Amino acid sequence: MSYISVGFAILTFICFLLFYFAPLKLKKYILLTASCVFYICSSKYLIILPVVNTLFIYFLSIKIDKVNEAFNAKKKELSKEERKEAKKQNSKVKKRICTVEIVLSFLLLAVFKYMGFFTGIINDISESLSLGSIPLLSLMVPLGISYYTLSIAGYAIDVYRGTLKAEKNYCKLLLFTVYFPHIVEGPIGNYKSFSSQLDKINKPDFETFMTGIQIILFGLMKKMIIADRAGIAANQFFDNYEQYGFTTSLAGMILYAVNIYFDFSGCIDIVRGVSCLFGIELPENFRQPFFSKSVQEFWRRWHITLGDWIKKYIFYSVSMSKINRKIISLCDKIKNEYFKTTVPMFYALAFVWLFNGIWHGTSWKYILYGVYYYIIICAGLIFEPLFEKICAKLKINREGKAFGIFRILRTSVLVVIGLTLFRADSTYDFIQIIKSVFVYLDPAGNISDYYNSINLSLLDFVIVVLFTGLMFFISYKKEKGTDFIGWFAEHKRARWILCTAEILVIIILGVYGSSFTRLPFVYAQF
Amino acid sequence: MPLTAKRIICFFVSLMIILSGVAICSVICNHPSEDIENTVSSFYREPENSLDVVFVGSSGASKDFLPSAVWKKTGITSYCFALGACSANIYYSVIKEVLTKQPDALLVIDLDGFLVDDKFQNEKEPIMLWTDSMPKNRNWREVVNRFLPDEKSERYFEFIKYHKNITSLYAYLPITYRLLNKQINNIRDPLGGATLNRTAQSFADEVKFFDYKAENESQSLTPDSNAVFEDFLVFCEENNLKNIVFVNLPKITHDEFSYNRAVDYYQRTNYIKSKVEKYGYKIYNYSETGNEANLDIETDFADTLHLTTPGAVKFSEAFADYLERNYSFEKKSPEIIRDWNERSSLADEIIYE
């Protein structure tokens, strides 16, 4: 069930009505029921997976809490030495439990999502050794498995680290896992924030309701007017890139970047808006990423919750590991203060980007995607002192506006190249596309052929440009600190006009119906 | 969240604005095909029981039959209720609409709809063009439920399919103007539903008339076409339709494929002939007339299955003679004669521009 389907709208409407009129105690359960219905409609019997996964995490997390409680109850009676020993034992037990939780969760993810990929690798190796091959198992991927696995694993690790107490209400935890607004494309949940909001859940007031509607409409505009149009054009290019020259290739790459950004951020807006209707605020997942001045900054503004999750549970964990501590101690021998602190990061960053790549997809291309950013970030860190010296010698003001614009453009180019790799059907296709833009610079390959082959008129392209420009303006204002939601909350007439105009524009200009090729949400496949 | 009067009013005002905006855009955008829309809407502007003949069929009929030429030759009033790519499975639906306004008209049925292979019977797009152009009545509902159960939402809310046309506003505004102007001013189509084909064929290979003759050679229709044909006969019987003539339109060949297809069509026509004779229906098979319309292979054919405008004039005149020989029609009053003469002049201006 897509977020822009009639079915989803009906489900949300019914859920909202029931939620609004239901007694306080039942509101959570209405959300849980709606989430289960949504899941069953999309993945049918596979709902058993998040249910069982959550059940395991639920019991094992309670076990961790019980271990802590037992220790806390005993520790006053113990001597210092005994307390130390007991704490060590305690830690080992908790670690074992947490390991089981994480392994179980990620094993399910590996089986359902990555089985085909790993089987393919094994077959490639065994065929090269003439050992035959094993049949490729193709399993139906449960809805949102990549997202809810991270959410529930994050919860398990937080309980293990002691930053969160284990949830005693299984239904609350299950709701966190399968919550229907965020199950398909995130944002990846944080249990502490989610749970605290759930505890304060109440009838939404009119302002909250209208804020939700505003955000939903904004998301629908992004997805249905900009993303899907750009997607039709981008898909035509990527499916037939060999026919096109420099101009079309460049246009195709940019159109894909436009497509994926507005598709993903539009979906997140819809999701946050729907959740807002129920009084639950989901975290932001995008913060004007194309205003970033570096790739690191880009990844702090793009898919924010994934970046936060990876930072919290992978980067910090690897940074504090024994191996990394050994690397740090080795790096103490480096004389340069900058590299002394920077080089140890490379080890942790390798895990970060490997995980990022693998999480996104089941092919070598996605691993290469992660490696691409790893190389850029490491190169950036390594050459930073050199860039500083060069800028100082050339008297370039690194804090100036002009240099800032240069950095933004540079980052955008790198990101668009990365997204091209992300979208290309294979690494070979990616290389050919990059060559046609940066090496051959061949203007031939009729752009008119490309234009005639896509079912879009000139006005469709004008609409993409105009609305992208409008979104750019809004993003620029937000970057400068304008609070649009707050402003419209104070100017209610303007809000009504805006909502009416948005609905009209979506109905008239939206990409839907059989005359358009409607595209699924890009990030839903992950 | 109290529902204050202000909020309710705001909600309804917004709703009205949205509905008005969508309605205006629907008027501009909901144009499945100007030709088909024109053919269908103009039919309903014909005075009741004013037509002697109504030609039902697909693109062959639409291009080959010119009511103005028929009128000039024989004084027979007619209408070309033919829809491009129309499959025979909706002939019955078209005839139902014809019978609402012209119950006594002689029905001329383009045989091509039954002669085609099965893949052409099952195409949904032609049926959608029909349902999106016809009046939204019981007949429409029946066609939608029967043939387009999976596309109901787009049939009930055509805007879902056609709103894309807003991005070709420059093309659709003139179409909207023309169609609305005809609707508002009750302007009947001077061409009587026909469409013109001005470009003659330019096949590189040798082009020949299809004048194959083998009265005893018969080939049954393909399974789906046969089922459609049988259903059609049942429909005719149930509705007590006595005045029907089936037509196999002029054809040429230029290669093995077109020749074999023409042979298939001919043999299937013989099969149909054997079936319809007991109902008293006639068949006008042009390939058996010895090219009585004197069609010129170089200038009168647009392709193997369709005539150009000069060809259509010639064929229509020849077919009009056939109708005059085989059927009797009511004498026309001076007003009708004047009206049709005017209309015919207007048609000539378009045909000979």
CSV table of C-alpha atoms in Angstrom, one decimal, chain B:
chain,number,residue,atom,x,y,z
B,1,MET,CA,-10.9,20.4,17.8
B,2,PRO,CA,-14.1,22.4,17.9
B,3,LEU,CA,-15.9,22.7,14.5
B,4,THR,CA,-16.5,26.4,14.6
B,5,ALA,CA,-18.8,28.0,12.1
B,6,LYS,CA,-15.8,29.9,10.6
B,7,ARG,CA,-13.9,26.6,10.1
B,8,ILE,CA,-16.8,24.9,8.5
B,9,ILE,CA,-17.3,27.9,6.1
B,10,CYS,CA,-13.6,28.0,5.3
B,11,PHE,CA,-13.7,24.2,4.6
B,12,PHE,CA,-16.7,24.6,2.2
B,13,VAL,CA,-15.2,27.6,0.5
B,14,SER,CA,-12.0,25.7,-0.1
B,15,LEU,CA,-13.9,22.7,-1.3
B,16,MET,CA,-15.9,24.8,-3.8
B,17,ILE,CA,-12.7,26.4,-5.1
B,18,ILE,CA,-11.1,23.0,-5.5
B,19,LEU,CA,-14.1,21.5,-7.2
B,20,SER,CA,-14.5,24.6,-9.5
B,21,GLY,CA,-10.8,24.4,-10.4
B,22,VAL,CA,-11.1,20.7,-11.2
B,23,ALA,CA,-14.3,21.2,-13.2
B,24,ILE,CA,-12.7,23.9,-15.3
B,25,CYS,CA,-9.7,21.8,-15.9
B,26,SER,CA,-11.9,18.8,-16.7
B,27,VAL,CA,-13.7,20.8,-19.4
B,28,ILE,CA,-10.3,21.7,-20.9
B,29,CYS,CA,-8.5,18.4,-20.4
B,30,ASN,CA,-11.1,15.6,-20.7
B,31,HIS,CA,-10.6,15.1,-24.4
B,32,PRO,CA,-9.9,11.4,-25.3
B,33,SER,CA,-9.8,12.2,-29.0
B,34,GLU,CA,-11.2,15.2,-30.7
B,35,ASP,CA,-12.4,13.2,-33.7
B,36,ILE,CA,-14.2,10.6,-31.7
B,37,GLU,CA,-15.7,13.2,-29.4
B,38,ASN,CA,-16.9,15.2,-32.3
B,39,THR,CA,-18.4,12.2,-34.0
B,40,VAL,CA,-20.2,11.1,-30.9
B,41,SER,CA,-21.4,14.5,-29.6
B,42,SER,CA,-22.5,15.7,-33.1
B,43,PHE,CA,-24.7,12.5,-33.5
B,44,TYR,CA,-26.9,13.7,-30.6
B,45,ARG,CA,-27.4,17.0,-32.3
B,46,GLU,CA,-29.0,15.3,-35.3
B,47,PRO,CA,-32.8,15.7,-35.1
B,48,GLU,CA,-34.6,12.6,-33.9
B,49,ASN,CA,-35.6,10.2,-36.6
B,50,SER,CA,-33.9,12.3,-39.3
B,51,LEU,CA,-31.4,9.8,-40.6
B,52,ASP,CA,-32.0,7.1,-43.1
B,53,VAL,CA,-28.7,5.4,-42.6
B,54,VAL,CA,-26.2,5.1,-39.7
B,55,PHE,CA,-22.8,3.6,-40.4
B,56,VAL,CA,-21.3,1.9,-37.4
B,57,GLY,CA,-17.7,0.7,-37.4
B,58,SER,CA,-14.1,1.6,-36.9
B,59,SER,CA,-11.5,3.6,-38.7
B,60,GLY,CA,-12.3,2.1,-42.1
B,61,ALA,CA,-15.9,3.3,-42.0
B,62,SER,CA,-14.8,6.6,-40.5
B,63,LYS,CA,-12.5,7.3,-43.4
B,64,ASP,CA,-14.4,5.7,-46.3
B,65,PHE,CA,-17.9,6.8,-45.7
B,66,LEU,CA,-18.9,10.4,-46.4
B,67,PRO,CA,-22.6,11.3,-45.6
B,68,SER,CA,-22.4,14.5,-47.7
B,69,ALA,CA,-21.4,12.5,-50.8
B,70,VAL,CA,-24.2,10.0,-50.2
B,71,TRP,CA,-26.7,12.9,-49.8
B,72,LYS,CA,-25.6,14.6,-53.0
B,73,LYS,CA,-25.8,11.4,-55.0
B,74,THR,CA,-29.0,9.9,-53.8
B,75,GLY,CA,-30.7,12.2,-51.3
B,76,ILE,CA,-30.2,9.6,-48.5
B,77,THR,CA,-29.5,11.2,-45.1
B,78,SER,CA,-26.8,9.4,-43.1
B,79,TYR,CA,-24.4,9.5,-40.3
B,80,CYS,CA,-21.0,8.0,-39.9
B,81,PHE,CA,-21.0,6.8,-36.3
B,82,ALA,CA,-17.6,5.1,-36.6
B,83,LEU,CA,-14.9,5.3,-34.0
B,84,GLY,CA,-11.2,4.8,-34.9
B,85,ALA,CA,-9.8,1.4,-33.7
B,86,CYS,CA,-13.3,0.5,-32.4
B,87,SER,CA,-13.5,-3.2,-31.8
B,88,ALA,CA,-16.7,-5.1,-32.7
B,89,ASN,CA,-17.4,-6.0,-29.1
B,90,ILE,CA,-18.8,-2.5,-28.5
B,91,TYR,CA,-20.8,-2.3,-31.7
B,92,TYR,CA,-23.9,-3.3,-29.7
B,93,SER,CA,-23.3,-0.4,-27.3
B,94,VAL,CA,-22.9,2.1,-30.2
B,95,ILE,CA,-26.1,0.7,-31.8
B,96,LYS,CA,-28.0,1.2,-28.5
B,97,GLU,CA,-27.1,4.9,-28.6
B,98,VAL,CA,-28.1,5.0,-32.3
B,99,LEU,CA,-31.5,3.5,-31.5
B,100,THR,CA,-32.2,6.1,-28.8
B,101,LYS,CA,-32.3,8.8,-31.5
B,102,GLN,CA,-32.7,7.1,-34.9
B,103,PRO,CA,-34.7,3.9,-34.2
B,104,ASP,CA,-35.8,3.5,-37.8
B,105,ALA,CA,-32.4,4.0,-39.5
B,106,LEU,CA,-30.8,1.4,-41.6
B,107,LEU,CA,-27.8,0.1,-39.8
B,108,VAL,CA,-24.7,-0.4,-41.9
B,109,ILE,CA,-22.1,-2.4,-40.0
B,110,ASP,CA,-18.3,-2.3,-40.9
B,111,LEU,CA,-17.3,-5.9,-41.0
B,112,ASP,CA,-13.6,-5.2,-40.2
B,113,GLY,CA,-14.5,-5.2,-36.5
B,114,PHE,CA,-15.4,-9.0,-36.8
B,115,LEU,CA,-12.8,-9.9,-39.3
B,116,VAL,CA,-9.7,-8.9,-37.3
B,117,ASP,CA,-7.6,-11.3,-35.2
B,118,ASP,CA,-8.3,-11.8,-31.5
B,119,LYS,CA,-5.6,-9.4,-30.3
B,120,PHE,CA,-7.6,-6.5,-31.7
B,121,GLN,CA,-10.8,-7.6,-30.0
B,122,ASN,CA,-9.2,-7.4,-26.6
B,123,GLU,CA,-7.7,-4.0,-26.7
B,124,LYS,CA,-9.0,-1.7,-24.0
B,125,GLU,CA,-8.0,1.7,-25.3
B,126,PRO,CA,-10.6,1.9,-28.0
B,127,ILE,CA,-13.3,0.9,-25.5
B,128,MET,CA,-12.0,3.6,-23.2
B,129,LEU,CA,-12.2,6.2,-25.9
B,130,TRP,CA,-15.9,5.2,-26.5
B,131,THR,CA,-16.8,5.3,-22.8
B,132,ASP,CA,-15.1,8.6,-22.3
B,133,SER,CA,-17.0,10.2,-25.2
B,134,MET,CA,-20.5,8.7,-24.8
B,135,PRO,CA,-23.2,10.0,-22.5
B,136,LYS,CA,-23.0,8.7,-19.0
B,137,ASN,CA,-26.1,6.5,-19.0
B,138,ARG,CA,-27.0,2.9,-18.3
B,139,ASN,CA,-25.4,1.8,-21.5
B,140,TRP,CA,-22.2,3.4,-20.4
B,141,ARG,CA,-22.3,1.8,-17.0
B,142,GLU,CA,-22.9,-1.6,-18.6
B,143,VAL,CA,-19.9,-1.2,-20.9
B,144,VAL,CA,-17.6,-0.1,-18.1
B,145,ASN,CA,-18.7,-2.9,-15.8
B,146,ARG,CA,-18.4,-5.5,-18.6
B,147,PHE,CA,-15.2,-4.5,-20.3
B,148,LEU,CA,-13.3,-2.2,-18.0
B,149,PRO,CA,-13.8,-3.5,-14.4
B,150,ASP,CA,-10.3,-2.6,-13.5
B,151,GLU,CA,-10.4,0.9,-14.9
B,152,LYS,CA,-13.6,2.0,-13.2
B,153,SER,CA,-12.1,4.8,-11.2
B,154,GLU,CA,-10.7,6.4,-14.4
B,155,ARG,CA,-14.0,6.0,-16.2
B,156,TYR,CA,-16.1,7.5,-13.4
B,157,PHE,CA,-13.5,10.2,-12.8
B,158,GLU,CA,-12.0,10.8,-16.3
B,159,PHE,CA,-9.9,13.6,-14.9
B,160,ILE,CA,-7.6,11.0,-13.3
B,161,LYS,CA,-6.6,9.9,-16.8
B,162,TYR,CA,-6.8,13.1,-18.8
B,163,HIS,CA,-5.5,15.8,-16.4
B,164,LYS,CA,-2.1,15.2,-18.0
B,165,ASN,CA,-3.4,17.2,-21.0
B,166,ILE,CA,-3.1,20.4,-18.9
B,167,THR,CA,0.6,20.4,-19.8
B,168,SER,CA,-0.4,20.6,-23.5
B,169,LEU,CA,-2.8,23.5,-22.8
B,170,TYR,CA,-1.9,25.3,-26.0
B,171,ALA,CA,-3.3,22.2,-27.9
B,172,TYR,CA,-6.3,21.5,-25.7
B,173,LEU,CA,-7.7,25.0,-25.3
B,174,PRO,CA,-8.5,25.3,-29.0
B,175,ILE,CA,-10.0,21.8,-29.0
B,176,THR,CA,-12.1,22.7,-26.0
B,177,TYR,CA,-13.2,25.9,-27.7
B,178,ARG,CA,-14.2,24.1,-30.9
B,179,LEU,CA,-16.2,21.4,-29.1
B,180,LEU,CA,-17.9,23.7,-26.7
B,181,ASN,CA,-18.8,26.1,-29.5
B,182,LYS,CA,-20.4,23.3,-31.4
B,183,GLN,CA,-22.2,22.2,-28.2
B,184,ILE,CA,-23.5,25.6,-27.2
B,185,ASN,CA,-24.5,26.7,-30.8
B,186,ASN,CA,-26.0,23.2,-31.6
B,187,ILE,CA,-23.7,22.9,-34.7
B,188,ARG,CA,-24.0,19.6,-36.4
B,189,ASP,CA,-20.9,18.2,-38.0
B,190,PRO,CA,-21.0,19.0,-41.7
B,191,LEU,CA,-19.0,15.8,-42.4
B,192,GLY,CA,-21.6,13.8,-40.5
B,193,GLY,CA,-19.1,12.1,-38.2
B,194,ALA,CA,-16.7,11.2,-40.9
B,195,THR,CA,-12.9,12.0,-40.8
B,196,LEU,CA,-10.8,12.9,-43.7
B,197,ASN,CA,-7.6,11.3,-44.9
B,198,ARG,CA,-5.8,13.5,-47.4
B,199,THR,CA,-2.5,11.6,-47.9
B,200,ALA,CA,-2.4,8.9,-50.5
B,201,GLN,CA,-0.4,5.7,-50.1
B,202,SER,CA,3.2,5.6,-51.1
B,203,PHE,CA,4.1,1.9,-50.9
B,204,ALA,CA,7.4,1.1,-52.5
B,205,ASP,CA,6.3,-2.3,-53.6
B,206,GLU,CA,3.7,-3.2,-56.2
B,207,VAL,CA,0.2,-2.2,-55.2
B,208,LYS,CA,-2.9,-4.1,-56.4
B,209,PHE,CA,-6.6,-4.0,-55.9
B,210,PHE,CA,-7.8,-6.9,-53.8
B,211,ASP,CA,-10.3,-8.4,-56.2
B,212,TYR,CA,-10.0,-12.0,-55.1
B,213,LYS,CA,-13.1,-14.0,-55.8
B,214,ALA,CA,-13.9,-17.4,-54.3
B,215,GLU,CA,-17.5,-17.6,-53.1
B,216,ASN,CA,-17.2,-21.1,-51.7
B,217,GLU,CA,-14.0,-20.4,-49.8
B,218,SER,CA,-14.9,-19.8,-46.2
B,219,GLN,CA,-12.9,-19.4,-43.0
B,220,SER,CA,-14.4,-19.2,-39.6
B,221,LEU,CA,-13.6,-16.2,-37.5
B,222,THR,CA,-10.9,-16.3,-34.8
B,223,PRO,CA,-12.4,-17.6,-31.4
B,224,ASP,CA,-12.8,-14.2,-29.7
B,225,SER,CA,-14.1,-12.5,-32.9
B,226,ASN,CA,-16.5,-15.4,-33.4
B,227,ALA,CA,-17.8,-15.0,-29.8
B,228,VAL,CA,-18.3,-11.3,-30.4
B,229,PHE,CA,-20.0,-11.9,-33.7
B,230,GLU,CA,-22.4,-14.5,-32.1
B,231,ASP,CA,-23.2,-12.1,-29.3
B,232,PHE,CA,-23.9,-9.4,-31.8
B,233,LEU,CA,-26.3,-11.6,-33.7
B,234,VAL,CA,-28.1,-12.4,-30.5
B,235,PHE,CA,-28.2,-8.7,-29.6
B,236,CYS,CA,-29.8,-8.0,-33.0
B,237,GLU,CA,-32.3,-10.7,-32.6
B,238,GLU,CA,-33.3,-9.6,-29.0
B,239,ASN,CA,-33.7,-6.0,-30.2
B,240,ASN,CA,-35.6,-7.1,-33.3
B,241,LEU,CA,-33.2,-5.3,-35.7
B,242,LYS,CA,-34.3,-6.1,-39.2
B,243,ASN,CA,-32.5,-3.4,-41.2
B,244,ILE,CA,-28.9,-4.3,-41.2
B,245,VAL,CA,-26.3,-4.4,-44.0
B,246,PHE,CA,-22.8,-5.5,-43.4
B,247,VAL,CA,-20.0,-4.0,-45.4
B,248,ASN,CA,-16.5,-5.2,-46.4
B,249,LEU,CA,-14.8,-2.0,-47.3
B,250,PRO,CA,-12.3,-1.5,-50.3
B,251,LYS,CA,-8.9,-3.0,-49.8
B,252,ILE,CA,-5.6,-3.1,-51.6
B,253,THR,CA,-2.5,-5.2,-51.1
B,254,HIS,CA,1.2,-4.4,-51.6
B,255,ASP,CA,3.0,-7.4,-50.0
B,256,GLU,CA,2.5,-10.9,-48.9
B,257,PHE,CA,1.2,-9.9,-45.4
B,258,SER,CA,-1.5,-7.5,-46.7
B,259,TYR,CA,-2.5,-10.0,-49.4
B,260,ASN,CA,-2.9,-12.9,-46.9
B,261,ARG,CA,-4.8,-10.7,-44.5
B,262,ALA,CA,-7.1,-9.6,-47.3
B,263,VAL,CA,-7.7,-13.2,-48.2
B,264,ASP,CA,-8.5,-14.1,-44.6
B,265,TYR,CA,-10.9,-11.1,-44.4
B,266,TYR,CA,-12.6,-12.2,-47.6
B,267,GLN,CA,-13.0,-15.8,-46.5
B,268,ARG,CA,-14.3,-14.7,-43.1
B,269,THR,CA,-16.7,-12.5,-44.9
B,270,ASN,CA,-18.1,-15.5,-46.7
B,271,TYR,CA,-18.4,-17.3,-43.3
B,272,ILE,CA,-20.4,-14.3,-42.0
B,273,LYS,CA,-22.5,-14.2,-45.1
B,274,SER,CA,-23.6,-17.8,-44.5
B,275,LYS,CA,-24.5,-16.9,-40.9
B,276,VAL,CA,-26.4,-13.8,-41.5
B,277,GLU,CA,-28.4,-14.8,-44.6
B,278,LYS,CA,-31.1,-16.5,-42.5
B,279,TYR,CA,-31.7,-13.2,-40.7
B,280,GLY,CA,-32.3,-11.5,-44.0
B,281,TYR,CA,-29.2,-9.3,-43.5
B,282,LYS,CA,-27.3,-8.3,-46.6
B,283,ILE,CA,-23.6,-8.1,-47.2
B,284,TYR,CA,-21.9,-5.6,-49.4
B,285,ASN,CA,-18.5,-7.0,-50.2
B,286,TYR,CA,-16.6,-4.3,-52.2
B,287,SER,CA,-14.1,-6.8,-53.6
B,288,GLU,CA,-16.9,-8.5,-55.4
B,289,THR,CA,-18.1,-5.4,-57.1
B,290,GLY,CA,-15.4,-5.2,-59.7
B,291,ASN,CA,-14.3,-1.8,-58.3
B,292,GLU,CA,-17.6,-0.3,-59.2
B,293,ALA,CA,-16.5,3.0,-57.6
B,294,ASN,CA,-13.6,3.3,-60.0
B,295,LEU,CA,-11.2,3.8,-57.2
B,296,ASP,CA,-7.7,4.8,-58.3
B,297,ILE,CA,-5.0,2.8,-56.6
B,298,GLU,CA,-2.6,5.7,-56.7
B,299,THR,CA,-4.7,8.5,-55.3
B,300,ASP,CA,-7.7,7.0,-53.6
B,301,PHE,CA,-6.1,4.8,-51.0
B,302,ALA,CA,-4.3,6.1,-47.9
B,303,ASP,CA,-3.1,2.6,-47.0
B,304,THR,CA,-4.2,-1.0,-47.5
B,305,LEU,CA,-7.4,-0.6,-45.4
B,306,HIS,CA,-8.4,3.1,-45.7
B,307,LEU,CA,-9.4,5.5,-48.4
B,308,THR,CA,-8.3,9.0,-49.0
B,309,THR,CA,-10.9,11.8,-49.2
B,310,PRO,CA,-11.3,11.6,-53.0
B,311,GLY,CA,-11.6,7.8,-52.6
B,312,ALA,CA,-14.2,8.2,-49.9
B,313,VAL,CA,-16.3,10.4,-52.1
B,314,LYS,CA,-16.2,7.8,-54.9
B,315,PHE,CA,-16.9,4.9,-52.6
B,316,SER,CA,-19.7,6.7,-50.8
B,317,GLU,CA,-21.4,7.5,-54.1
B,318,ALA,CA,-21.1,3.9,-55.2
B,319,PHE,CA,-22.4,2.6,-51.9
B,320,ALA,CA,-25.2,5.2,-52.0
B,321,ASP,CA,-26.3,3.7,-55.3
B,322,TYR,CA,-26.3,0.3,-53.7
B,323,LEU,CA,-28.5,1.5,-50.9
B,324,GLU,CA,-30.9,3.2,-53.3
B,325,ARG,CA,-31.1,-0.1,-55.4
B,326,ASN,CA,-31.7,-2.3,-52.4
B,327,TYR,CA,-33.7,-0.2,-49.9
B,328,SER,CA,-36.4,2.4,-50.0
B,329,PHE,CA,-36.2,5.6,-48.0
B,330,GLU,CA,-38.8,8.2,-47.1
B,331,LYS,CA,-39.1,11.3,-49.2
B,332,LYS,CA,-37.7,14.4,-47.6
B,333,SER,CA,-39.5,17.6,-46.9
B,334,PRO,CA,-38.2,20.8,-48.5
B,335,GLU,CA,-36.8,22.0,-45.2
B,336,ILE,CA,-34.8,18.9,-44.7
B,337,ILE,CA,-33.6,19.1,-48.3
B,338,ARG,CA,-32.5,22.7,-47.8
B,339,ASP,CA,-30.8,21.9,-44.5
B,340,TRP,CA,-28.9,19.0,-46.0
B,341,ASN,CA,-27.9,20.9,-49.1
B,342,GLU,CA,-26.5,23.7,-46.9
B,343,ARG,CA,-24.7,21.1,-44.9
B,344,SER,CA,-23.4,19.4,-47.9
B,345,SER,CA,-22.0,22.7,-49.2
B,346,LEU,CA,-20.2,23.2,-45.9
B,347,ALA,CA,-18.9,19.7,-46.2
B,348,ASP,CA,-17.6,20.4,-49.7
B,349,GLU,CA,-15.7,23.4,-48.4
B,350,ILE,CA,-13.9,21.2,-46.0
B,351,ILE,CA,-13.4,18.3,-48.3
B,352,TYR,CA,-12.1,20.4,-51.2
B,353,GLU,CA,-10.1,23.0,-49.3
